[in-house]
mmCIF file of C-alpha atoms in Angstrom:
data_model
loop_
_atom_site.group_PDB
_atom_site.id
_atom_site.type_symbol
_atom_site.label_atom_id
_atom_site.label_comp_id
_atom_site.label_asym_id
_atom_site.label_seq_id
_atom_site.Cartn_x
_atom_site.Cartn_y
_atom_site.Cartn_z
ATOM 1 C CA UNK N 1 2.416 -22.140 -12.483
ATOM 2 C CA UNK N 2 1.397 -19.121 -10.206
ATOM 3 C CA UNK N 3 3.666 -19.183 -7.201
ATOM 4 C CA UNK N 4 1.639 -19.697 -3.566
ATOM 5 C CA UNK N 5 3.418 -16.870 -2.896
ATOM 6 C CA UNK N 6 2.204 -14.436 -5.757
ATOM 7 C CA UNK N 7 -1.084 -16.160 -5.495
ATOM 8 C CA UNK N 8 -1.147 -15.301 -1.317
ATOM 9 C CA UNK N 9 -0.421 -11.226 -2.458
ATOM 10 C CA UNK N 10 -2.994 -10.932 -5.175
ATOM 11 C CA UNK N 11 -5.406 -12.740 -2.805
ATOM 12 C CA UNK N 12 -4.163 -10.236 0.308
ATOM 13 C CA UNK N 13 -4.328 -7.065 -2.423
ATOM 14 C CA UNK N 14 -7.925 -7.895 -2.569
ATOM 15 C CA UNK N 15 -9.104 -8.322 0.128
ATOM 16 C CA UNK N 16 -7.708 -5.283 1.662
ATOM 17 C CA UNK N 17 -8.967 -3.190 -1.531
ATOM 18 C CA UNK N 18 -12.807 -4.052 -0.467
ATOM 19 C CA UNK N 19 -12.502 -3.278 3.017
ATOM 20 C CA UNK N 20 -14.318 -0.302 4.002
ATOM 21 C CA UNK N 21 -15.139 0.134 -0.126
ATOM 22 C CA UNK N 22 -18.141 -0.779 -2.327
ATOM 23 C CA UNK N 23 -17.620 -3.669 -4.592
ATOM 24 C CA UNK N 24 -19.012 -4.643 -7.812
ATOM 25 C CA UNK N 25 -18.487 -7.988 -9.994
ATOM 26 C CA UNK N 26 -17.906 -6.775 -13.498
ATOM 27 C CA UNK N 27 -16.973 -9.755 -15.683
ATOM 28 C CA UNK N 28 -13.445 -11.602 -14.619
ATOM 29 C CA UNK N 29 -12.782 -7.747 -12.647
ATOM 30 C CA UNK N 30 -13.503 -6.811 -8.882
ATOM 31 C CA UNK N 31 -14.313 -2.939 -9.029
ATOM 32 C CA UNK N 32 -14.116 -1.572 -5.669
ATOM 33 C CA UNK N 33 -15.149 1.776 -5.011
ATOM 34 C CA UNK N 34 -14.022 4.620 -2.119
ATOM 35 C CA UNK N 35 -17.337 6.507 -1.374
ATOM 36 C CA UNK N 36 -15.939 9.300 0.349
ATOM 37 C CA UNK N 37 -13.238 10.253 -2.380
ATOM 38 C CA UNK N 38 -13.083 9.930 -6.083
ATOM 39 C CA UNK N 39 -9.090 9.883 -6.019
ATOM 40 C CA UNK N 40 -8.326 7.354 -8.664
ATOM 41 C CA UNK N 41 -5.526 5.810 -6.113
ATOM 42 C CA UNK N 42 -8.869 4.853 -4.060
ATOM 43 C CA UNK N 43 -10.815 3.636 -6.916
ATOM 44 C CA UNK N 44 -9.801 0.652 -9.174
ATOM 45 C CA UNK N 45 -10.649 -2.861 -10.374
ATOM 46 C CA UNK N 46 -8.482 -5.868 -9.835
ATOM 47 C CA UNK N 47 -8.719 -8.845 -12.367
ATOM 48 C CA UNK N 48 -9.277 -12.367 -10.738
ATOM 49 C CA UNK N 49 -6.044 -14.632 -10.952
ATOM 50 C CA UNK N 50 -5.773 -15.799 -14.063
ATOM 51 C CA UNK N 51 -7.832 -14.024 -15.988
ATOM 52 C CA UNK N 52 -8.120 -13.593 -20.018
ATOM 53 C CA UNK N 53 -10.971 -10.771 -19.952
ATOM 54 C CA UNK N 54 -12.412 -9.906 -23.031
ATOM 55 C CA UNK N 55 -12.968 -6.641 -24.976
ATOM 56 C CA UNK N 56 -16.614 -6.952 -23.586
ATOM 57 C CA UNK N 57 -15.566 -7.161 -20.297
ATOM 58 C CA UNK N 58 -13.010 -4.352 -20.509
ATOM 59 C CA UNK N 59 -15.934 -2.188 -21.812
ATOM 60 C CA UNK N 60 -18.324 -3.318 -19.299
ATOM 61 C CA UNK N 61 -15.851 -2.137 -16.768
ATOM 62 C CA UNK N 62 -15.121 1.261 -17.922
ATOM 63 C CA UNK N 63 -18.680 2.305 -18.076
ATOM 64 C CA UNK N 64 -19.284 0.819 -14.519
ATOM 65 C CA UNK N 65 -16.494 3.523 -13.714
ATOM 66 C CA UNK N 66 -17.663 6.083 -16.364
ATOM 67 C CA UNK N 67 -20.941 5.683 -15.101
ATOM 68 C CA UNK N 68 -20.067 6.811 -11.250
ATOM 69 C CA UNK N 69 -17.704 9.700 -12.885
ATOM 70 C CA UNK N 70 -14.465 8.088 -11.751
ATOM 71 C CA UNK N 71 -11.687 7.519 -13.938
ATOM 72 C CA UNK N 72 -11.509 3.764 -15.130
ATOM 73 C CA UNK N 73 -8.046 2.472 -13.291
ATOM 74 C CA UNK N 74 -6.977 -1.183 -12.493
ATOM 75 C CA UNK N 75 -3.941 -2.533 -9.873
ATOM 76 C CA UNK N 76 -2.666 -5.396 -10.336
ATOM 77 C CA UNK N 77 0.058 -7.792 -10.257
ATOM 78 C CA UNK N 78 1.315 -9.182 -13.521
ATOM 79 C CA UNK N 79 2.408 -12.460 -12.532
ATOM 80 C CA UNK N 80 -0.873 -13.166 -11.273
ATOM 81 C CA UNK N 81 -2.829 -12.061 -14.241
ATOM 82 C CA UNK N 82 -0.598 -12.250 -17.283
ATOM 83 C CA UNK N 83 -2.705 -12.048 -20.015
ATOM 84 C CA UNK N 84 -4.616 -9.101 -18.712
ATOM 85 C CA UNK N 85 -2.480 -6.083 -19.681
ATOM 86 C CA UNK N 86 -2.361 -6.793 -23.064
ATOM 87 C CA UNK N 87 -6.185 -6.744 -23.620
ATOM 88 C CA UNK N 88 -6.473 -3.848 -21.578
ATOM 89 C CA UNK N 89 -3.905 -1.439 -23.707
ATOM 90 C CA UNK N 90 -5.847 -2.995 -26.678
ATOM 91 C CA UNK N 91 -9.108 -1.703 -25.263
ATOM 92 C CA UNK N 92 -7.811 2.364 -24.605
ATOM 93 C CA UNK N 93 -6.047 1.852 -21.418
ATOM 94 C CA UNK N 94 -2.580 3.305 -20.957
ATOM 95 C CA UNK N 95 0.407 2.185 -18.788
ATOM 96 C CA UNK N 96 0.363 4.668 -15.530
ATOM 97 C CA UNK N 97 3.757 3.002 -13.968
ATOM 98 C CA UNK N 98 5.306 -0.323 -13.294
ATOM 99 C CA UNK N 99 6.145 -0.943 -9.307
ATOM 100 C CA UNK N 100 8.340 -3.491 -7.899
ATOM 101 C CA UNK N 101 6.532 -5.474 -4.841
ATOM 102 C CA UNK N 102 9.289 -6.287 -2.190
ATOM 103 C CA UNK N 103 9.011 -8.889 0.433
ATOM 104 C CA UNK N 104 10.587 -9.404 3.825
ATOM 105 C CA UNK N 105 10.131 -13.007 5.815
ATOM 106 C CA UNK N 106 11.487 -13.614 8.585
ATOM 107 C CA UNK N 107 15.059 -13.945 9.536
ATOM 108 C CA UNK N 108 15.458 -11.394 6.373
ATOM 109 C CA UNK N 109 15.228 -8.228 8.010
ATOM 110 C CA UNK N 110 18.326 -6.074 8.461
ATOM 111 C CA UNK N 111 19.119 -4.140 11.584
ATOM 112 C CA UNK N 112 19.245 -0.383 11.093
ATOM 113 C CA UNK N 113 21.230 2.308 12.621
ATOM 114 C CA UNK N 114 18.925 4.192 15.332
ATOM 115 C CA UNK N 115 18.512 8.122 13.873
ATOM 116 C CA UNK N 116 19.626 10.618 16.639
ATOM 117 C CA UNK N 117 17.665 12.049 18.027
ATOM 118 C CA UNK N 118 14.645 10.349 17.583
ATOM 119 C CA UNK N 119 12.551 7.970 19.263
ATOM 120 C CA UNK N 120 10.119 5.179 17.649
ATOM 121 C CA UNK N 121 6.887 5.204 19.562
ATOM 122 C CA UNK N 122 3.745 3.110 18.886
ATOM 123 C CA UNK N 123 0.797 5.366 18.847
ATOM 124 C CA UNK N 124 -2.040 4.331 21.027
ATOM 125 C CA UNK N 125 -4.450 7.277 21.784
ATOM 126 C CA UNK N 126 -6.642 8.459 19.264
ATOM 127 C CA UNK N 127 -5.027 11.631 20.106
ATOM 128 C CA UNK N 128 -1.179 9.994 19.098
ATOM 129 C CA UNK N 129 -2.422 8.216 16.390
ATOM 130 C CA UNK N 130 -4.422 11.756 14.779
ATOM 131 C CA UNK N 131 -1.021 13.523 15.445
ATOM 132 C CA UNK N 132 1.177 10.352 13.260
ATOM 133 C CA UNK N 133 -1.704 11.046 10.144
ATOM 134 C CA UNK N 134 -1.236 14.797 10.398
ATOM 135 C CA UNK N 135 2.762 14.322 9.867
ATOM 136 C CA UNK N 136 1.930 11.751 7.173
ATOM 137 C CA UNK N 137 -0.252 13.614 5.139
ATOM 138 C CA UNK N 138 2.001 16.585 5.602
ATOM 139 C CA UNK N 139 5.374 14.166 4.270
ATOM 140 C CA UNK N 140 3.344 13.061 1.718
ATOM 141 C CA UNK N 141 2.490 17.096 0.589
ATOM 142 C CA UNK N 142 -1.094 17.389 1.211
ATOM 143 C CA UNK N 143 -2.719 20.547 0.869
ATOM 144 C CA UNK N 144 -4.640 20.290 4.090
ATOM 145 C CA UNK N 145 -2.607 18.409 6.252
ATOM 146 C CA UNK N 146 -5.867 18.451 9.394
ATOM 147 C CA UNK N 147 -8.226 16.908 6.389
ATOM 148 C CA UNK N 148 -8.909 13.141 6.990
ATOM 149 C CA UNK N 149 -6.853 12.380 10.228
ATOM 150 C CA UNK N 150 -9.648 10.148 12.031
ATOM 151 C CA UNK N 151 -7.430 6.403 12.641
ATOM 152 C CA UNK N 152 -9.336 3.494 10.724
ATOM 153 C CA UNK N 153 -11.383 0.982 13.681
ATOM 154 C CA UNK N 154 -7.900 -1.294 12.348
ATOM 155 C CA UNK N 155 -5.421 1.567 13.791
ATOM 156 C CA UNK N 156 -7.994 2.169 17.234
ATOM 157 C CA UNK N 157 -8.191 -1.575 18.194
ATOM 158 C CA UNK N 158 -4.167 -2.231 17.038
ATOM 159 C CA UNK N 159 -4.899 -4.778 14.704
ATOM 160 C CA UNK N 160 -3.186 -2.277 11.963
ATOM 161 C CA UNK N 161 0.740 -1.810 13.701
ATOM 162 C CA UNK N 162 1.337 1.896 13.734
ATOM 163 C CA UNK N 163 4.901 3.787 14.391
ATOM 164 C CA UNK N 164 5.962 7.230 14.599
ATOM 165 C CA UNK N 165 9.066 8.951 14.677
ATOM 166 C CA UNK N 166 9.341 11.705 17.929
ATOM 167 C CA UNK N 167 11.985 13.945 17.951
ATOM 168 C CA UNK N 168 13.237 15.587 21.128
ATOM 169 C CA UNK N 169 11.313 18.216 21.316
ATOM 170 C CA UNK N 170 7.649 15.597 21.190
ATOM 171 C CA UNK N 171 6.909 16.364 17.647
ATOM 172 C CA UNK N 172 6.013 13.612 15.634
ATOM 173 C CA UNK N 173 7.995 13.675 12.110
ATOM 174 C CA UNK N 174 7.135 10.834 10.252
ATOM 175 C CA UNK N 175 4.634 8.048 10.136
ATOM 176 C CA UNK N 176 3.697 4.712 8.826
ATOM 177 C CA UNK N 177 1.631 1.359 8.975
ATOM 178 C CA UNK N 178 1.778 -2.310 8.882
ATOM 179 C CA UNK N 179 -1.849 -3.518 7.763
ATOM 180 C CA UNK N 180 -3.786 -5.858 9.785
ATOM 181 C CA UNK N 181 -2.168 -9.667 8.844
ATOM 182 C CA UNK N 182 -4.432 -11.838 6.689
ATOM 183 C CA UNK N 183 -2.861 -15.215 6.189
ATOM 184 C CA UNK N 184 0.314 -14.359 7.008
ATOM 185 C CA UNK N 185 0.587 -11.473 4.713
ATOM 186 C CA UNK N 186 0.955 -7.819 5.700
ATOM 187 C CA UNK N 187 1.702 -4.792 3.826
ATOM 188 C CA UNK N 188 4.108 -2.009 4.855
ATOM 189 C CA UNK N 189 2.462 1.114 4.133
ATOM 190 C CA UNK N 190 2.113 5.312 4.685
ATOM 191 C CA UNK N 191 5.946 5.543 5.753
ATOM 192 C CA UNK N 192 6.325 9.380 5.694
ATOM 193 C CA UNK N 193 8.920 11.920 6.888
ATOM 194 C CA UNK N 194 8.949 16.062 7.102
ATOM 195 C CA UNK N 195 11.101 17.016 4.438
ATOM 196 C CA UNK N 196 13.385 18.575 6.872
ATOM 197 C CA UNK N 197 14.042 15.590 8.546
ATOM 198 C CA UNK N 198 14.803 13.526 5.654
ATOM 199 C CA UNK N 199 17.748 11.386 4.772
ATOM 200 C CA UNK N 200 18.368 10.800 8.418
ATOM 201 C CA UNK N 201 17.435 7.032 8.542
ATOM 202 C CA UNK N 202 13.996 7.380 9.600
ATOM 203 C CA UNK N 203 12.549 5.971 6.980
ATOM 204 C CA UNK N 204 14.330 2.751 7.458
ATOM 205 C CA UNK N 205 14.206 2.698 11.265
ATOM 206 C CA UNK N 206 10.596 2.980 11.012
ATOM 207 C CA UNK N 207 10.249 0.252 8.209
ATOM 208 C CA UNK N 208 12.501 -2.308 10.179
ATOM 209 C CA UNK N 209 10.182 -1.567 13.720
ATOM 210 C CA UNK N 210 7.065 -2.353 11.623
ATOM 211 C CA UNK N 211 8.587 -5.110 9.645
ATOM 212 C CA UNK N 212 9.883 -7.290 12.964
ATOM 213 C CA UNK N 213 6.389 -6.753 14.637
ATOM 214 C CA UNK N 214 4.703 -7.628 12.250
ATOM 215 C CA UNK N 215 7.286 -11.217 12.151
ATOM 216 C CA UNK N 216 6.822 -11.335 15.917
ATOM 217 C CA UNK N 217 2.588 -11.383 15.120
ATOM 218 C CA UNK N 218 2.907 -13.957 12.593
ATOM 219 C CA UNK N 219 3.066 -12.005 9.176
ATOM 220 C CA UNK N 220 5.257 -14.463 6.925
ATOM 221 C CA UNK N 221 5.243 -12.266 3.979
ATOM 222 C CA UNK N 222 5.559 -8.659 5.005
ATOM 223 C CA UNK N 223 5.442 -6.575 1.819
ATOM 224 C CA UNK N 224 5.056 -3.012 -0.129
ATOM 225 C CA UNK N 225 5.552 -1.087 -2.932
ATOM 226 C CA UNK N 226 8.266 1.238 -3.212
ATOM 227 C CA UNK N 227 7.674 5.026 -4.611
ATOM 228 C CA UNK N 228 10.047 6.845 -6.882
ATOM 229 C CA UNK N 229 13.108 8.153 -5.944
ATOM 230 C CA UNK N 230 15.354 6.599 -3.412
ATOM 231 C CA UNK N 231 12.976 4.280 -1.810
ATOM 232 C CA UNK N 232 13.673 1.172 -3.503
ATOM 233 C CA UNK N 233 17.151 1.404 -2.144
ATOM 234 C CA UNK N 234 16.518 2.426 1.106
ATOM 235 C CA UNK N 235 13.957 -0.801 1.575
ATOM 236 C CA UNK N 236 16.630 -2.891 0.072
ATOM 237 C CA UNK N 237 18.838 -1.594 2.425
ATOM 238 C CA UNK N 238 16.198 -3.411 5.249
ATOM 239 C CA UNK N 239 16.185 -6.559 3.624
ATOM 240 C CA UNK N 240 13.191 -6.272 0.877
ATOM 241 C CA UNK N 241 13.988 -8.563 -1.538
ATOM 242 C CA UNK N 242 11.690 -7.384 -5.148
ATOM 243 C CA UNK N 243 9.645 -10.968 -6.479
ATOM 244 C CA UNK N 244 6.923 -9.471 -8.168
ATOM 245 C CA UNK N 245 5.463 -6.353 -10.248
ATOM 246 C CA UNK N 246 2.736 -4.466 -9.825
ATOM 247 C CA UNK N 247 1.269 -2.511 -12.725
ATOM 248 C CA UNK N 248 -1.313 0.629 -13.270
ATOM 249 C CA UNK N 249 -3.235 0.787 -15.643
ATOM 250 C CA UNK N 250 -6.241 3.749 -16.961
ATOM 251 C CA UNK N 251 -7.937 5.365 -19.372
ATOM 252 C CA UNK N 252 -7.731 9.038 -19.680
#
C-alpha cells in the first residue's frame, strides 16, 4: 500500500509543478509546461499515483512535448508510481538519474555549528531578495548571473521562507528557499553558496534555519532532493532522513 506519506509528496510535487505553468491532461500523465523557458528541468510530465500507462499513452505524451519543441522528460517518484518506469524505458525513454528524497519532521532536525563570519538574514525587500537570486544563480554557475532575479509573488508576500548567508563585509554568499507549505509539506530548495565560500557550513546553517521555520509554520514533512557530490551527507548531517526515490526519465 502507498504510504500517506509518499502519497502526501507526490500529491505536494504536483501541485507545485503547475503553479505558475501550463498544464495539459495527457492520458494517466500531468504535462506541465514553463512558458518562459524550454529548460527541460522546467518542463516535464508527472504520472498520476498509481498509474500503469500504456504504450499509447507514452506516445501521446511525447508528441504533446515533441509538438511544443521541448524534450519529452517525466519526474517522478517511484514508490508512488511503480509500474511506470518500466513502460516508459520500453517506449524510448532513458534513465537521466535516480535521487534520494530526504525528509525532516519535527523534533528531527539537528543543530548546526554557526559559520564565522556570517550572518543568516531573511530577505524582505525586493531589493534583498533580487540580491539572494543573484548569489544563487551565480553558486549554481549561471552564465548570466543578473538574468531572471525578479522574487516569485510566493517570495514578495513571505509565503515562500527565504534565507541568505551575509558575510561581514554585507555581501550576500549563498541562498535558498523553503516553498510555500501545502498540507503540511514543504520542500527545501535553491540552497547555493560562492564557490569561495564553500565547505564552511553554510550550506547546512542555511538548511537547518529554513528547516525549523518551516516546523515552527506547520510544515510536518519538510523535504528535498539532494544534488551530486557531498550534499547527501551534508543534509544527513541536519537530520534528513532518505524514504523515497525520485527518478528522471527522457527521450533524447
Amino acid at each position: 500500500m502507498l504510504s500517506e506519506t509518499i502519497r502526501a509528496l507526490q500529491s505536494y510535487i504536483r501541485l507545485t509543478a503547475a503553479k505558475f505553468r501550463e498544464t495539459e491532461r495527457i492520458g494517466p500523465f500531468l504535462a506541465t509546461y514553463y512558458l518562459e523557458s524550454s529548460s527541460p528541468f522546467l518542463n516535464y510530465a508527472i504520472p498520476d499515483d498509481g498509474a500503469v500507462p500504456t504504450e499509447d499513452d507514452v506516445a501521446a505524451l511525447t508528441e504533446a512535448f515533441r509538438k511544443r519543441g521541448l524534450a519529452p522528460r517525466l519526474e517522478f517518484l517511484t514508490e508512488a508510481v511503480p509500474a511506470a518506469e518500466a513502460v516508459l524505458v520500453r517506449c524510448g525513454y532513458t534513465l537521466e538519474r535516480r535521487v534520494p528524497l530526504m525528509i525532516c519532521i519535527p523534533g528531527q532536525v539537528v543543530e548546526q555549528p554557526k559559520p564565522a563570519g556570517i550572518s543568516l538574514v531573511t530577505p524582505k525587500t525586493e531589493g534583498e531578495l533580487r540580491q539572494m537570486i543573484r548569489a544563487q544563480n551565480l553558486a549554481f554557475g549561471e552564465t548570466d548571473p543578473d538574468e531572471h532575479l525578479d522574487p516569485s509573488p510566493d517570495q514578495l508576500s513571505g509565503e515562500t521562507i527565504s534565507v541568505m548567508a551575509v558575510d561581514e563585509n554585507g555581501e550576500v554568499v549563498g541562498g535558498g528557499v523553503s516553498t510555500v507549505i501545502l498540507d503540511g509539506a514543504t520542500e527545501i530548495a535553491g540552497i547555493g553558496v560562492l564557490e569561495e565560500y564553500r565547505s564552511r557550513g553554510i550550506a547546512a546553517a542555511m538548511t537547518e534555519y529554513l528547516t525549523r521555520e518551516a516546523h515552527a509554520r506547520g510544515g510536518r514533512s519538510v523535504f528535498l532532493t539532494p544534488g551530486a557530490g557531498q550534499a547527501e551527507r551534508v543534509y544527513g548531517r541536519v537530520g534528513f532522513k532518505t524514504a523515497a526515490e525520485c527518478v528522471h526519465l527522457s527521450v533524447v
